[in-house]
Tab-separated table of C-alpha atoms and ligand atoms in Angstrom:
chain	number	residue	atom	x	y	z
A	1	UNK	CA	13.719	-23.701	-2.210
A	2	UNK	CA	10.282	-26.160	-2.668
A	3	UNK	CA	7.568	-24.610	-2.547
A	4	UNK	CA	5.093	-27.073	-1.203
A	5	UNK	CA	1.801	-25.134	-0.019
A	6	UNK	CA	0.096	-22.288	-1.602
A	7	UNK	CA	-2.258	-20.762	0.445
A	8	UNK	CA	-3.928	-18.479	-2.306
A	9	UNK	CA	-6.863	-15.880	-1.906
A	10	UNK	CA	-8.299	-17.107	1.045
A	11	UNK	CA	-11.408	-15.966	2.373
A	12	UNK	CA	-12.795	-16.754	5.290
A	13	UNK	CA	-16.216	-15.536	7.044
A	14	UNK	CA	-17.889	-17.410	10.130
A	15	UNK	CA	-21.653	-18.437	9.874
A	16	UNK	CA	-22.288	-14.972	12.304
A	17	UNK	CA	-21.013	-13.197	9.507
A	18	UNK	CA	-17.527	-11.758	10.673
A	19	UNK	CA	-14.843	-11.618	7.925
A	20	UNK	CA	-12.305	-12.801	9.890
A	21	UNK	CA	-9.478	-13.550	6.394
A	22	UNK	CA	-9.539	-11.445	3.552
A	23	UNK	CA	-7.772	-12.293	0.287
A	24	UNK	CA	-4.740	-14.148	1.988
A	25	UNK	CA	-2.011	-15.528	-0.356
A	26	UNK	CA	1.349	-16.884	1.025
A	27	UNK	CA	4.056	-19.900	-0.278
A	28	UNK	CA	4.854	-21.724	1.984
A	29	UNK	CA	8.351	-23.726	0.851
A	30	UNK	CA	10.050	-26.712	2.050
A	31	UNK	CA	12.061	-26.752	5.575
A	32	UNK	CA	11.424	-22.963	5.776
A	33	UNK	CA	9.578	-21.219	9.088
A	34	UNK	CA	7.031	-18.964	8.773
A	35	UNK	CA	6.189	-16.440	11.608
A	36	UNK	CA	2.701	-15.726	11.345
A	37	UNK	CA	2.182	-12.486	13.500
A	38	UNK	CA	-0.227	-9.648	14.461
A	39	UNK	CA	-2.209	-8.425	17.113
A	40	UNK	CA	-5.286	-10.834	18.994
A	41	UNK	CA	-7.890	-10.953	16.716
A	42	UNK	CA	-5.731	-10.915	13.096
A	43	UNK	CA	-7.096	-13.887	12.097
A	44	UNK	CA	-3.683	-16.328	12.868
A	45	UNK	CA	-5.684	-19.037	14.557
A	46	UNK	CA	-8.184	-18.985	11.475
A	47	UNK	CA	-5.728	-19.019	8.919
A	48	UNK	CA	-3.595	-21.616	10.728
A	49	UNK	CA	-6.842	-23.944	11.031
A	50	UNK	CA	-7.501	-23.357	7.229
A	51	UNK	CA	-4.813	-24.895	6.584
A	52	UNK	CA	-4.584	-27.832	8.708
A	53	UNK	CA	-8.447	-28.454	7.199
A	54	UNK	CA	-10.152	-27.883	10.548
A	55	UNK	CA	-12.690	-25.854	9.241
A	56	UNK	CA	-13.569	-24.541	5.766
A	57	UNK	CA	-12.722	-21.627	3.936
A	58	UNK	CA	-15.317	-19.174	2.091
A	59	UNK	CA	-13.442	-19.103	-0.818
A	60	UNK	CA	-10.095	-19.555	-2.185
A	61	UNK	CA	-7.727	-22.262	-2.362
A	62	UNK	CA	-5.111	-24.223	-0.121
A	63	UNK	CA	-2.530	-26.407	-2.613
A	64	UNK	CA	0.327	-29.163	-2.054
A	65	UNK	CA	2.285	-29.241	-4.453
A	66	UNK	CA	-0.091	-27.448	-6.719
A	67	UNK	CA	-3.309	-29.487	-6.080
A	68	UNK	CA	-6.034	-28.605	-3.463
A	69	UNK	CA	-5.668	-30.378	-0.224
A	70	UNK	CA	-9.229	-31.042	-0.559
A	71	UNK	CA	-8.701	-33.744	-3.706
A	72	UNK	CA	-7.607	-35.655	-0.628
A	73	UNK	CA	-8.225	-34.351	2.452
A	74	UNK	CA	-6.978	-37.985	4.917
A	75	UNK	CA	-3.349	-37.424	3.054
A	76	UNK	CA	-3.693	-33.891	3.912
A	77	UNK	CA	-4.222	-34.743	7.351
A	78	UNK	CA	-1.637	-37.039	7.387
A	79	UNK	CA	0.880	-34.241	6.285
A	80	UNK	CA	-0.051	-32.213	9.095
A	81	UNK	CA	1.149	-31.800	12.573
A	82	UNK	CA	-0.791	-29.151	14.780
A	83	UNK	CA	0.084	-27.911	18.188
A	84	UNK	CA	-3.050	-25.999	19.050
A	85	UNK	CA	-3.027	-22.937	21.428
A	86	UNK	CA	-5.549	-25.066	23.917
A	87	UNK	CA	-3.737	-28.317	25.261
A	88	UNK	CA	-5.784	-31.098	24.589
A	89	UNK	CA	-4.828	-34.038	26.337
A	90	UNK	CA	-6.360	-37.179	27.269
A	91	UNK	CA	-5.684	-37.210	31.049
A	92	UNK	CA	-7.221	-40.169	31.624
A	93	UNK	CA	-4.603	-42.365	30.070
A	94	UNK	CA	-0.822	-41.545	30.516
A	95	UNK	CA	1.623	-39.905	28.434
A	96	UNK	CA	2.973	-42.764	26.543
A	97	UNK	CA	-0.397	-43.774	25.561
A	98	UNK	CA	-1.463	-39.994	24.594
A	99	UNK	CA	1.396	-40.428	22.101
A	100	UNK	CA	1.176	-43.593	20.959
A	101	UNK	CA	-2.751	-43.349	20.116
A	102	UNK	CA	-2.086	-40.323	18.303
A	103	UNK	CA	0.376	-42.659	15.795
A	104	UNK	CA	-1.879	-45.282	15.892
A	105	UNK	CA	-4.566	-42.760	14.730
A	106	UNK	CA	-2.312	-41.772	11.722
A	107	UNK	CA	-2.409	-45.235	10.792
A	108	UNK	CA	1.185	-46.190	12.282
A	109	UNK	CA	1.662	-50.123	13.320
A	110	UNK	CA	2.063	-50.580	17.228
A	111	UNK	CA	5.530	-51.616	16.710
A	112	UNK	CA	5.938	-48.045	14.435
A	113	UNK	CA	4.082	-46.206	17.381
A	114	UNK	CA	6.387	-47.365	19.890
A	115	UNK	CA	9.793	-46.889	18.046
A	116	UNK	CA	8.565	-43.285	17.035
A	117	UNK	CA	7.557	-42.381	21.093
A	118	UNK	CA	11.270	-43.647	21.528
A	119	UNK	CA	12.783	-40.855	19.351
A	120	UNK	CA	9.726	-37.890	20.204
A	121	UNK	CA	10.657	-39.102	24.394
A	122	UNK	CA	14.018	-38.309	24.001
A	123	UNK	CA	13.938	-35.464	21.578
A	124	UNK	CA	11.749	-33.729	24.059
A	125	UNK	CA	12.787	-35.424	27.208
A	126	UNK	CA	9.929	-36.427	28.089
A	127	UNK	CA	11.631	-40.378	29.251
A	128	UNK	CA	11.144	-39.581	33.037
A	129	UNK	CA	7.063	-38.659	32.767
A	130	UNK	CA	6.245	-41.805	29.927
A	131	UNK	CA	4.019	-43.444	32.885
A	132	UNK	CA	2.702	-39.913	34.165
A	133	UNK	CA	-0.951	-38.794	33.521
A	134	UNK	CA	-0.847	-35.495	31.441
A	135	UNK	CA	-2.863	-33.687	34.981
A	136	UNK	CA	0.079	-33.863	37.034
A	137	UNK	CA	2.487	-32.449	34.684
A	138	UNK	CA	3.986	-29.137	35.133
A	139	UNK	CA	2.384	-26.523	32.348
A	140	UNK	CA	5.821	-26.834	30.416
A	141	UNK	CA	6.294	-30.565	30.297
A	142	UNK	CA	2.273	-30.933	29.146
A	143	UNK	CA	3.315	-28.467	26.117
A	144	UNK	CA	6.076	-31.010	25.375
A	145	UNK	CA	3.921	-33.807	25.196
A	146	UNK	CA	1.052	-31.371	23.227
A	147	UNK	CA	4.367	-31.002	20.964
A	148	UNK	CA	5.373	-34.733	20.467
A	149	UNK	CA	1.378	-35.265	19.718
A	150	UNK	CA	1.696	-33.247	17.101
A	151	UNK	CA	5.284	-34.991	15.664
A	152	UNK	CA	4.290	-38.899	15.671
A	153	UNK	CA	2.882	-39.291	12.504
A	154	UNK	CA	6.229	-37.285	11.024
A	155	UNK	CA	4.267	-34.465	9.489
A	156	UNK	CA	5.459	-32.456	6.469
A	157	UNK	CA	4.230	-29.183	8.347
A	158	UNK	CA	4.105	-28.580	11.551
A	159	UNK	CA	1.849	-25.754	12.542
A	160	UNK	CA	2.523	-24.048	16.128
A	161	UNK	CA	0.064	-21.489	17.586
A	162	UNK	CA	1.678	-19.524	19.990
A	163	UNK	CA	3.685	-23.130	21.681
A	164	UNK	CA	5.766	-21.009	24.126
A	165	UNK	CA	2.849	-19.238	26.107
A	166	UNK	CA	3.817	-19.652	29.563
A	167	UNK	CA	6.746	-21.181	29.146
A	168	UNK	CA	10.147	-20.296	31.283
A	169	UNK	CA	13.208	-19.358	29.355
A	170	UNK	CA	14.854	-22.732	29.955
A	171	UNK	CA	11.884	-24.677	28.188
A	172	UNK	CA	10.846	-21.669	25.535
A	173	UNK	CA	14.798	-22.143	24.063
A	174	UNK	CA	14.384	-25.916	24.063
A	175	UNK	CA	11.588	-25.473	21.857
A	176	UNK	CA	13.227	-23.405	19.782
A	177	UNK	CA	15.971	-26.207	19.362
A	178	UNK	CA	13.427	-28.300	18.587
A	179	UNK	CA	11.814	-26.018	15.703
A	180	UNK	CA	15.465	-25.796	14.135
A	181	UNK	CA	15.670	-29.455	14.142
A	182	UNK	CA	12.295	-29.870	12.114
A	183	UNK	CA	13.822	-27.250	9.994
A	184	UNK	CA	17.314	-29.494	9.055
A	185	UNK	CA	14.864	-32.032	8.971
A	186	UNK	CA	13.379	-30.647	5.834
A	187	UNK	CA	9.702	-30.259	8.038
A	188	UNK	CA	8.066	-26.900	7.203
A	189	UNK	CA	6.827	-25.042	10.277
A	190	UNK	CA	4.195	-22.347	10.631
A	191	UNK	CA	5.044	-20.674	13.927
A	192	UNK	CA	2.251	-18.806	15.669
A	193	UNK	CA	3.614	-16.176	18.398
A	194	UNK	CA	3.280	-13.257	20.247
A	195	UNK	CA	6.881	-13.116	21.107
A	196	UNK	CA	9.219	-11.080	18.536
A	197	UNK	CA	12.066	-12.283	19.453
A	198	UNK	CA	10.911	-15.770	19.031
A	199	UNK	CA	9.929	-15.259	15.597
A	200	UNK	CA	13.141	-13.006	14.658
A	201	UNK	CA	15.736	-16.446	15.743
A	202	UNK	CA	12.990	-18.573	14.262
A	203	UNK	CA	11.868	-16.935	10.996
A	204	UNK	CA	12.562	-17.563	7.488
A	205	UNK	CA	9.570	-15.871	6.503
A	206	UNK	CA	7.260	-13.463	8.116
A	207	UNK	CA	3.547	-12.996	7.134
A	208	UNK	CA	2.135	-10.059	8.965
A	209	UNK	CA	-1.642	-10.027	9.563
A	210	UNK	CA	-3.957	-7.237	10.253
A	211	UNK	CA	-8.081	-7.399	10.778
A	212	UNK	CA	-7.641	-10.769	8.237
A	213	UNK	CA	-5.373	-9.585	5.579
A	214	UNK	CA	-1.672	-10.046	4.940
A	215	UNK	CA	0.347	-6.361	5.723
A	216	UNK	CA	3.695	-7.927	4.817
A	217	UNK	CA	4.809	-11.219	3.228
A	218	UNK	CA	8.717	-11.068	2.805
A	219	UNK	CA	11.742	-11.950	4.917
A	220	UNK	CA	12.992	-10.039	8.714
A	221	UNK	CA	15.195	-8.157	6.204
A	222	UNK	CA	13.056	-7.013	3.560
A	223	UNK	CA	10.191	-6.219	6.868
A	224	UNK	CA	12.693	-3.822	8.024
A	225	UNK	CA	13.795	-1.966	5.219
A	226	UNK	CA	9.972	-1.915	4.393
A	227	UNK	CA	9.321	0.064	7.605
A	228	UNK	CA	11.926	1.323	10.570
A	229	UNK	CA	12.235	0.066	13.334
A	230	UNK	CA	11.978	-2.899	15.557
A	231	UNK	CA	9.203	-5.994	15.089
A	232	UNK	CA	7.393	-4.774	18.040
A	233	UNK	CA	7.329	-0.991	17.082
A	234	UNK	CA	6.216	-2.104	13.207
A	235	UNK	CA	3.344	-4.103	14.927
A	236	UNK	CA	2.022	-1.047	16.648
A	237	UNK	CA	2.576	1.196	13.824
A	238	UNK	CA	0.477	-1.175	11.636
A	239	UNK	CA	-2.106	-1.713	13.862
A	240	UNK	CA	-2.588	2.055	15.086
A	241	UNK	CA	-2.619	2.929	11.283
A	242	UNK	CA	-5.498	0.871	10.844
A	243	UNK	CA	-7.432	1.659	14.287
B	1	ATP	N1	-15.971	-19.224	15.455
B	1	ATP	C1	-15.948	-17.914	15.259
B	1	ATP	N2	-17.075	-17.235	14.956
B	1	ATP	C2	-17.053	-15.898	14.737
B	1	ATP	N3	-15.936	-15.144	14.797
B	1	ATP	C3	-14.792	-15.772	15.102
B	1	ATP	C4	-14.737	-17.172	15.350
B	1	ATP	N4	-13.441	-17.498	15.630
B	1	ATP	C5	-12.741	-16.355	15.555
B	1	ATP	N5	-13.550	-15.325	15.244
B	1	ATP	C6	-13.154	-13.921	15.057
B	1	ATP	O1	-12.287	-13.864	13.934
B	1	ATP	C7	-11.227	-12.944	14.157
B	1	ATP	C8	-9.888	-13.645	14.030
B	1	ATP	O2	-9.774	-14.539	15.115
B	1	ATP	P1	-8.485	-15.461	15.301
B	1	ATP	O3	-8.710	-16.314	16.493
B	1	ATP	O4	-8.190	-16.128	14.009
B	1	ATP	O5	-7.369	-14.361	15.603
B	1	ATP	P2	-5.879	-14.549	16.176
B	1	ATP	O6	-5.015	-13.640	15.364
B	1	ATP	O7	-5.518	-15.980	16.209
B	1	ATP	O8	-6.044	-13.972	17.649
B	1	ATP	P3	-5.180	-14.304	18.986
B	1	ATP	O9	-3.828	-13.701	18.800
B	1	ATP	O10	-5.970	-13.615	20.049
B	1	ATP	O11	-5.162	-15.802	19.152
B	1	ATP	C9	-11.480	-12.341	15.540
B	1	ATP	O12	-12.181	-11.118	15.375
B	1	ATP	C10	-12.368	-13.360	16.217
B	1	ATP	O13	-13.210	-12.763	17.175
């Protein structure tokens, strides 16, 4: 499989001085998803920003096809879809228009903007609230829309920090139709969650993290003829044996 980012040694320590990533390395390859896991406080939403070049790393390196993203950090960007954890929608213009703007942002004609919110619309069924304000959707369909923001531009990753939170059972397995379709679709996904069985349907790949360094980098297989037991139980284990 293509291996198309490297994330390799990365450190990362806020200005108050808490290490919150520690040596990280992980591949991240072509059409494959990633379950990034561990307890609150592992250092997933740092590592996940890292790499979508929200903020800076102390040291180490983040490569695309073996050059740093920061040679060119708008193609980067470009390459990058991100679903954050907060929703952050514009609610004072309608759902359509959230969308659309985000395309035009990526530097998509109007025409290109409006034939891409045709496919994301129906891919997420999101047809019936187009004319809606983002306020008075339900806390499901505004993760929808949070998810087609992050698919307009037709990213090469798509990063995901914990998308189902909240979500019923109904809408959490949509999404997880949706993740497999990026998947045949050759788009790389880094999936964020707190839900194990989530990341065991979803999962190439887990990476395992634990006060900001990796535990476990290897497949659901490898994980669990590493240690016994179930995702859940390993998680505990590895976090009481560092407490
Ligand atoms: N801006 C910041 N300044 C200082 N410390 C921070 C900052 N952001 C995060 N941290 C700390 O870094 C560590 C990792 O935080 P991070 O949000 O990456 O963890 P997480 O694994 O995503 O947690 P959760 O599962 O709760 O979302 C935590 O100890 C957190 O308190």
């Amino acid at each position: 499989m293509h291996n198309v980012y490297q994330i390799k040694n990365v450190c990362k320590t806020y200005p108050n001085g808490h290490k919150a990533l520690n040596n990280v390395s992980i591949n991240i390859n072509q059409g494959e998803v990633i379950g990034l896991i561990g307890v609150n406080g592992s250092g997933k939403t740092t590592l996940s920003s890292i790499i979508a070049s929200l903020i800076p790393l102390t040291s180490g390196e983040v490569l695309y096809n073996g050059k740093s993203i920061y040679d060119n950090i708008s193609k980067h960007r470009q390459m990058i879809g991100l679903c954050p954890q907060k929703i952050n929608l514009d609610n004072r213009i309608t759902v359509k228009e959230n969308l659309i703007n985000d395309a035009l942002f990526f530097g998509l004609s109007r025409k290109e903007a409006v034939e891409r919110f045709n496919v994301i619309s129906k891919k997420l069924m999101l047809q019936e609230y187009e004319n809606s304000y983002p306020a008075t959707l339900s806390g499901g369909y505004k993760q929808r829309v949070s998810i087609g923001r992050s698919l307009m531009h037709d990213p090469k990753l798509v990063i995901f920090d914990e998308p189902t939170l909240g979500l019923d059972p109904h809408i959490r397995k949509h999404l997880w139709d949706i993740i497999l379709d990026l998947k045949k679709d050759g788009v790389s996904v880094i999936l964020t969650t707190h839900y194990m069985d989530e990341v065991e349907y979803l999962s190439d790949y887990i990476c395992l993290l634990h006060n900001g360094e990796v535990k476990f980098s290897g497949t659901l297989d490898e994980l669990k003829k590493e240690r016994n037991g179930n995702l859940e139980d390993i998680m505990v284990a590895i976090s009481e044996e560092e407490a």
